[in-house]
Amino acid sequence: PKTLKRVNLGPLQLPLVTMNSMQQIIKDCRELEEIHLNGLEGLDGLDFTAISATLKRINLTNSVIDDTILSQITTTCIHLTHLY
C-alpha cells in the first residue's frame, strides 16, 4: 500500500525480494518513515530520493554499502534521525 510506514527486509527475504522490487517499494510508498535492510549486499543500486522527505530511520546493520549510497542518504534524507 502507498501508505506503508515501515519495511523490514533481511537476508532471509532477499531471495524472494529482488533489488527491483525493493526500488519499487521505495518509489511507490512515499510515506515510508523507517526502512530496515539488515545484512544485505548489493544495495548500491538503490535510490532513496523518492522517500527522502519522509524517511526518519534507516537500519543498514551488517549490510554492504558503498560511499555513494551513504552520501546520498545523508544528503537527501533531511529528516533522518537514526542511521544504524
Short mmCIF file of N, CA and C in Angstrom, two decimals:
data_model
loop_
_atom_site.label_atom_id
_atom_site.label_comp_id
_atom_site.label_asym_id
_atom_site.label_seq_id
_atom_site.Cartn_x
_atom_site.Cartn_y
_atom_site.Cartn_z
N PRO A 1 0.82 -1.20 0.00
CA PRO A 1 0.00 0.00 0.00
C PRO A 1 0.86 1.27 0.00
N LYS A 2 0.37 2.29 -0.61
CA LYS A 2 1.13 3.53 -0.74
C LYS A 2 1.31 4.24 0.59
N THR A 3 0.54 3.86 1.63
CA THR A 3 0.66 4.49 2.94
C THR A 3 1.57 3.71 3.89
N LEU A 4 2.28 2.75 3.38
CA LEU A 4 3.18 1.94 4.18
C LEU A 4 4.19 2.83 4.90
N LYS A 5 4.39 2.60 6.20
CA LYS A 5 5.28 3.42 7.01
C LYS A 5 6.60 2.73 7.33
N ARG A 6 6.61 1.39 7.36
CA ARG A 6 7.80 0.66 7.80
C ARG A 6 8.02 -0.59 6.96
N VAL A 7 9.28 -0.81 6.54
CA VAL A 7 9.65 -2.00 5.78
C VAL A 7 10.84 -2.65 6.48
N ASN A 8 10.76 -3.96 6.66
CA ASN A 8 11.84 -4.69 7.30
C ASN A 8 12.22 -5.87 6.41
N LEU A 9 13.38 -5.75 5.75
CA LEU A 9 13.86 -6.81 4.87
C LEU A 9 15.26 -7.21 5.29
N GLY A 10 15.51 -8.50 5.30
CA GLY A 10 16.83 -9.00 5.66
C GLY A 10 17.23 -10.13 4.74
N PRO A 11 18.33 -10.81 5.08
CA PRO A 11 18.85 -11.86 4.20
C PRO A 11 17.86 -12.99 3.94
N LEU A 12 16.97 -13.26 4.88
CA LEU A 12 16.01 -14.34 4.68
C LEU A 12 14.98 -14.00 3.61
N GLN A 13 14.64 -12.72 3.48
CA GLN A 13 13.67 -12.30 2.49
C GLN A 13 14.31 -12.02 1.14
N LEU A 14 15.60 -11.75 1.11
CA LEU A 14 16.23 -11.30 -0.12
C LEU A 14 16.08 -12.27 -1.29
N PRO A 15 16.16 -13.58 -1.08
CA PRO A 15 15.94 -14.45 -2.25
C PRO A 15 14.55 -14.27 -2.86
N LEU A 16 13.60 -13.80 -2.07
CA LEU A 16 12.24 -13.62 -2.54
C LEU A 16 11.98 -12.20 -3.04
N VAL A 17 12.78 -11.25 -2.58
CA VAL A 17 12.59 -9.84 -2.93
C VAL A 17 13.82 -9.37 -3.70
N THR A 18 13.63 -8.99 -4.93
CA THR A 18 14.74 -8.55 -5.76
C THR A 18 15.03 -7.06 -5.50
N MET A 19 16.19 -6.61 -5.96
CA MET A 19 16.52 -5.19 -5.84
C MET A 19 15.50 -4.33 -6.60
N ASN A 20 15.00 -4.83 -7.73
CA ASN A 20 13.97 -4.10 -8.47
C ASN A 20 12.71 -3.95 -7.64
N SER A 21 12.34 -5.00 -6.92
CA SER A 21 11.16 -4.94 -6.05
C SER A 21 11.37 -3.95 -4.92
N MET A 22 12.57 -3.95 -4.36
CA MET A 22 12.87 -3.02 -3.28
C MET A 22 12.80 -1.58 -3.78
N GLN A 23 13.33 -1.34 -4.97
CA GLN A 23 13.28 0.00 -5.55
C GLN A 23 11.85 0.42 -5.83
N GLN A 24 11.02 -0.53 -6.23
CA GLN A 24 9.60 -0.23 -6.47
C GLN A 24 8.89 0.15 -5.17
N ILE A 25 9.22 -0.54 -4.08
CA ILE A 25 8.65 -0.20 -2.78
C ILE A 25 9.03 1.23 -2.41
N ILE A 26 10.31 1.56 -2.57
CA ILE A 26 10.78 2.90 -2.24
C ILE A 26 10.11 3.94 -3.13
N LYS A 27 9.94 3.63 -4.39
CA LYS A 27 9.34 4.57 -5.34
C LYS A 27 7.85 4.79 -5.06
N ASP A 28 7.12 3.72 -4.76
CA ASP A 28 5.67 3.80 -4.62
C ASP A 28 5.18 4.17 -3.22
N CYS A 29 5.92 3.80 -2.21
CA CYS A 29 5.50 4.03 -0.82
C CYS A 29 6.15 5.29 -0.29
N ARG A 30 5.65 6.41 -0.69
CA ARG A 30 6.28 7.70 -0.42
C ARG A 30 6.07 8.21 1.00
N GLU A 31 5.38 7.42 1.83
CA GLU A 31 5.21 7.80 3.23
C GLU A 31 6.09 6.97 4.16
N LEU A 32 7.02 6.22 3.58
CA LEU A 32 7.91 5.40 4.41
C LEU A 32 8.68 6.28 5.38
N GLU A 33 8.68 5.88 6.64
CA GLU A 33 9.42 6.59 7.67
C GLU A 33 10.60 5.76 8.16
N GLU A 34 10.49 4.45 8.00
CA GLU A 34 11.51 3.56 8.55
C GLU A 34 11.76 2.41 7.60
N ILE A 35 13.03 2.13 7.35
CA ILE A 35 13.37 1.01 6.48
C ILE A 35 14.55 0.26 7.08
N HIS A 36 14.38 -1.05 7.19
CA HIS A 36 15.41 -1.93 7.74
C HIS A 36 15.89 -2.84 6.61
N LEU A 37 17.16 -2.73 6.29
CA LEU A 37 17.77 -3.55 5.24
C LEU A 37 18.99 -4.23 5.86
N ASN A 38 18.73 -5.06 6.84
CA ASN A 38 19.79 -5.67 7.64
C ASN A 38 20.49 -6.81 6.91
N GLY A 39 21.83 -6.78 6.93
CA GLY A 39 22.63 -7.87 6.43
C GLY A 39 22.54 -8.12 4.94
N LEU A 40 22.29 -7.08 4.15
CA LEU A 40 22.13 -7.25 2.71
C LEU A 40 23.37 -6.77 1.96
N GLU A 41 23.57 -7.32 0.80
CA GLU A 41 24.67 -6.91 -0.08
C GLU A 41 24.07 -6.35 -1.37
N GLY A 42 24.84 -5.54 -2.06
CA GLY A 42 24.40 -5.03 -3.36
C GLY A 42 23.36 -3.94 -3.27
N LEU A 43 23.39 -3.15 -2.21
CA LEU A 43 22.42 -2.07 -2.06
C LEU A 43 22.81 -0.81 -2.82
N ASP A 44 23.98 -0.82 -3.44
CA ASP A 44 24.47 0.39 -4.09
C ASP A 44 23.62 0.85 -5.27
N GLY A 45 22.70 0.04 -5.74
CA GLY A 45 21.83 0.45 -6.84
C GLY A 45 20.54 1.11 -6.38
N LEU A 46 20.27 1.12 -5.07
CA LEU A 46 19.02 1.70 -4.58
C LEU A 46 19.09 3.22 -4.58
N ASP A 47 17.96 3.84 -4.86
CA ASP A 47 17.86 5.30 -4.87
C ASP A 47 16.80 5.70 -3.84
N PHE A 48 17.23 6.37 -2.79
CA PHE A 48 16.33 6.74 -1.70
C PHE A 48 15.66 8.09 -1.89
N THR A 49 15.89 8.77 -2.99
CA THR A 49 15.39 10.13 -3.15
C THR A 49 13.86 10.21 -3.15
N ALA A 50 13.17 9.18 -3.59
CA ALA A 50 11.70 9.21 -3.62
C ALA A 50 11.10 9.30 -2.22
N ILE A 51 11.78 8.80 -1.22
CA ILE A 51 11.26 8.82 0.15
C ILE A 51 12.10 9.71 1.06
N SER A 52 12.97 10.50 0.49
CA SER A 52 13.89 11.30 1.30
C SER A 52 13.17 12.31 2.19
N ALA A 53 12.00 12.77 1.80
CA ALA A 53 11.27 13.76 2.59
C ALA A 53 10.61 13.17 3.83
N THR A 54 10.34 11.87 3.83
CA THR A 54 9.63 11.26 4.96
C THR A 54 10.49 10.32 5.79
N LEU A 55 11.59 9.86 5.23
CA LEU A 55 12.41 8.85 5.90
C LEU A 55 13.08 9.41 7.15
N LYS A 56 12.86 8.71 8.28
CA LYS A 56 13.43 9.15 9.55
C LYS A 56 14.47 8.16 10.09
N ARG A 57 14.28 6.87 9.78
CA ARG A 57 15.18 5.86 10.32
C ARG A 57 15.56 4.85 9.24
N ILE A 58 16.86 4.58 9.14
CA ILE A 58 17.37 3.56 8.24
C ILE A 58 18.28 2.64 9.04
N ASN A 59 18.03 1.35 8.92
CA ASN A 59 18.88 0.37 9.58
C ASN A 59 19.60 -0.43 8.51
N LEU A 60 20.89 -0.25 8.42
CA LEU A 60 21.73 -0.97 7.45
C LEU A 60 22.73 -1.87 8.16
N THR A 61 22.41 -2.30 9.37
CA THR A 61 23.30 -3.12 10.17
C THR A 61 23.77 -4.34 9.38
N ASN A 62 25.07 -4.55 9.33
CA ASN A 62 25.70 -5.67 8.64
C ASN A 62 25.42 -5.70 7.13
N SER A 63 25.00 -4.59 6.57
CA SER A 63 24.78 -4.51 5.12
C SER A 63 26.04 -3.98 4.45
N VAL A 64 26.23 -4.37 3.21
CA VAL A 64 27.37 -3.91 2.44
C VAL A 64 26.92 -2.75 1.57
N ILE A 65 27.44 -1.55 1.86
CA ILE A 65 27.09 -0.37 1.07
C ILE A 65 28.37 0.36 0.69
N ASP A 66 28.27 1.17 -0.34
CA ASP A 66 29.45 1.94 -0.74
C ASP A 66 29.26 3.41 -0.33
N ASP A 67 30.30 4.19 -0.51
CA ASP A 67 30.27 5.59 -0.11
C ASP A 67 29.20 6.39 -0.86
N THR A 68 28.91 6.02 -2.09
CA THR A 68 27.94 6.75 -2.89
C THR A 68 26.55 6.70 -2.28
N ILE A 69 26.11 5.50 -1.88
CA ILE A 69 24.76 5.38 -1.31
C ILE A 69 24.72 6.03 0.07
N LEU A 70 25.78 5.92 0.84
CA LEU A 70 25.81 6.55 2.15
C LEU A 70 25.75 8.07 2.00
N SER A 71 26.47 8.61 1.04
CA SER A 71 26.44 10.05 0.78
C SER A 71 25.05 10.49 0.34
N GLN A 72 24.41 9.70 -0.54
CA GLN A 72 23.06 10.03 -0.99
C GLN A 72 22.09 10.07 0.18
N ILE A 73 22.16 9.09 1.05
CA ILE A 73 21.26 9.01 2.20
C ILE A 73 21.45 10.23 3.10
N THR A 74 22.69 10.54 3.42
CA THR A 74 22.95 11.62 4.38
C THR A 74 22.69 13.01 3.81
N THR A 75 22.71 13.16 2.50
CA THR A 75 22.46 14.49 1.93
C THR A 75 21.01 14.69 1.50
N THR A 76 20.29 13.64 1.15
CA THR A 76 18.91 13.82 0.66
C THR A 76 17.84 13.55 1.72
N CYS A 77 18.13 12.74 2.70
CA CYS A 77 17.14 12.40 3.73
C CYS A 77 17.23 13.42 4.85
N ILE A 78 16.58 14.56 4.65
CA ILE A 78 16.76 15.70 5.55
C ILE A 78 16.13 15.52 6.93
N HIS A 79 15.20 14.57 7.07
CA HIS A 79 14.56 14.34 8.36
C HIS A 79 15.11 13.10 9.07
N LEU A 80 16.20 12.57 8.58
CA LEU A 80 16.80 11.37 9.15
C LEU A 80 17.27 11.64 10.56
N THR A 81 16.81 10.80 11.50
CA THR A 81 17.23 10.92 12.89
C THR A 81 18.05 9.72 13.35
N HIS A 82 17.91 8.59 12.67
CA HIS A 82 18.62 7.37 13.05
C HIS A 82 19.20 6.69 11.81
N LEU A 83 20.48 6.40 11.84
CA LEU A 83 21.13 5.64 10.80
C LEU A 83 21.97 4.59 11.48
N TYR A 84 21.57 3.33 11.36
CA TYR A 84 22.26 2.21 12.02
C TYR A 84 23.12 1.50 11.01
#
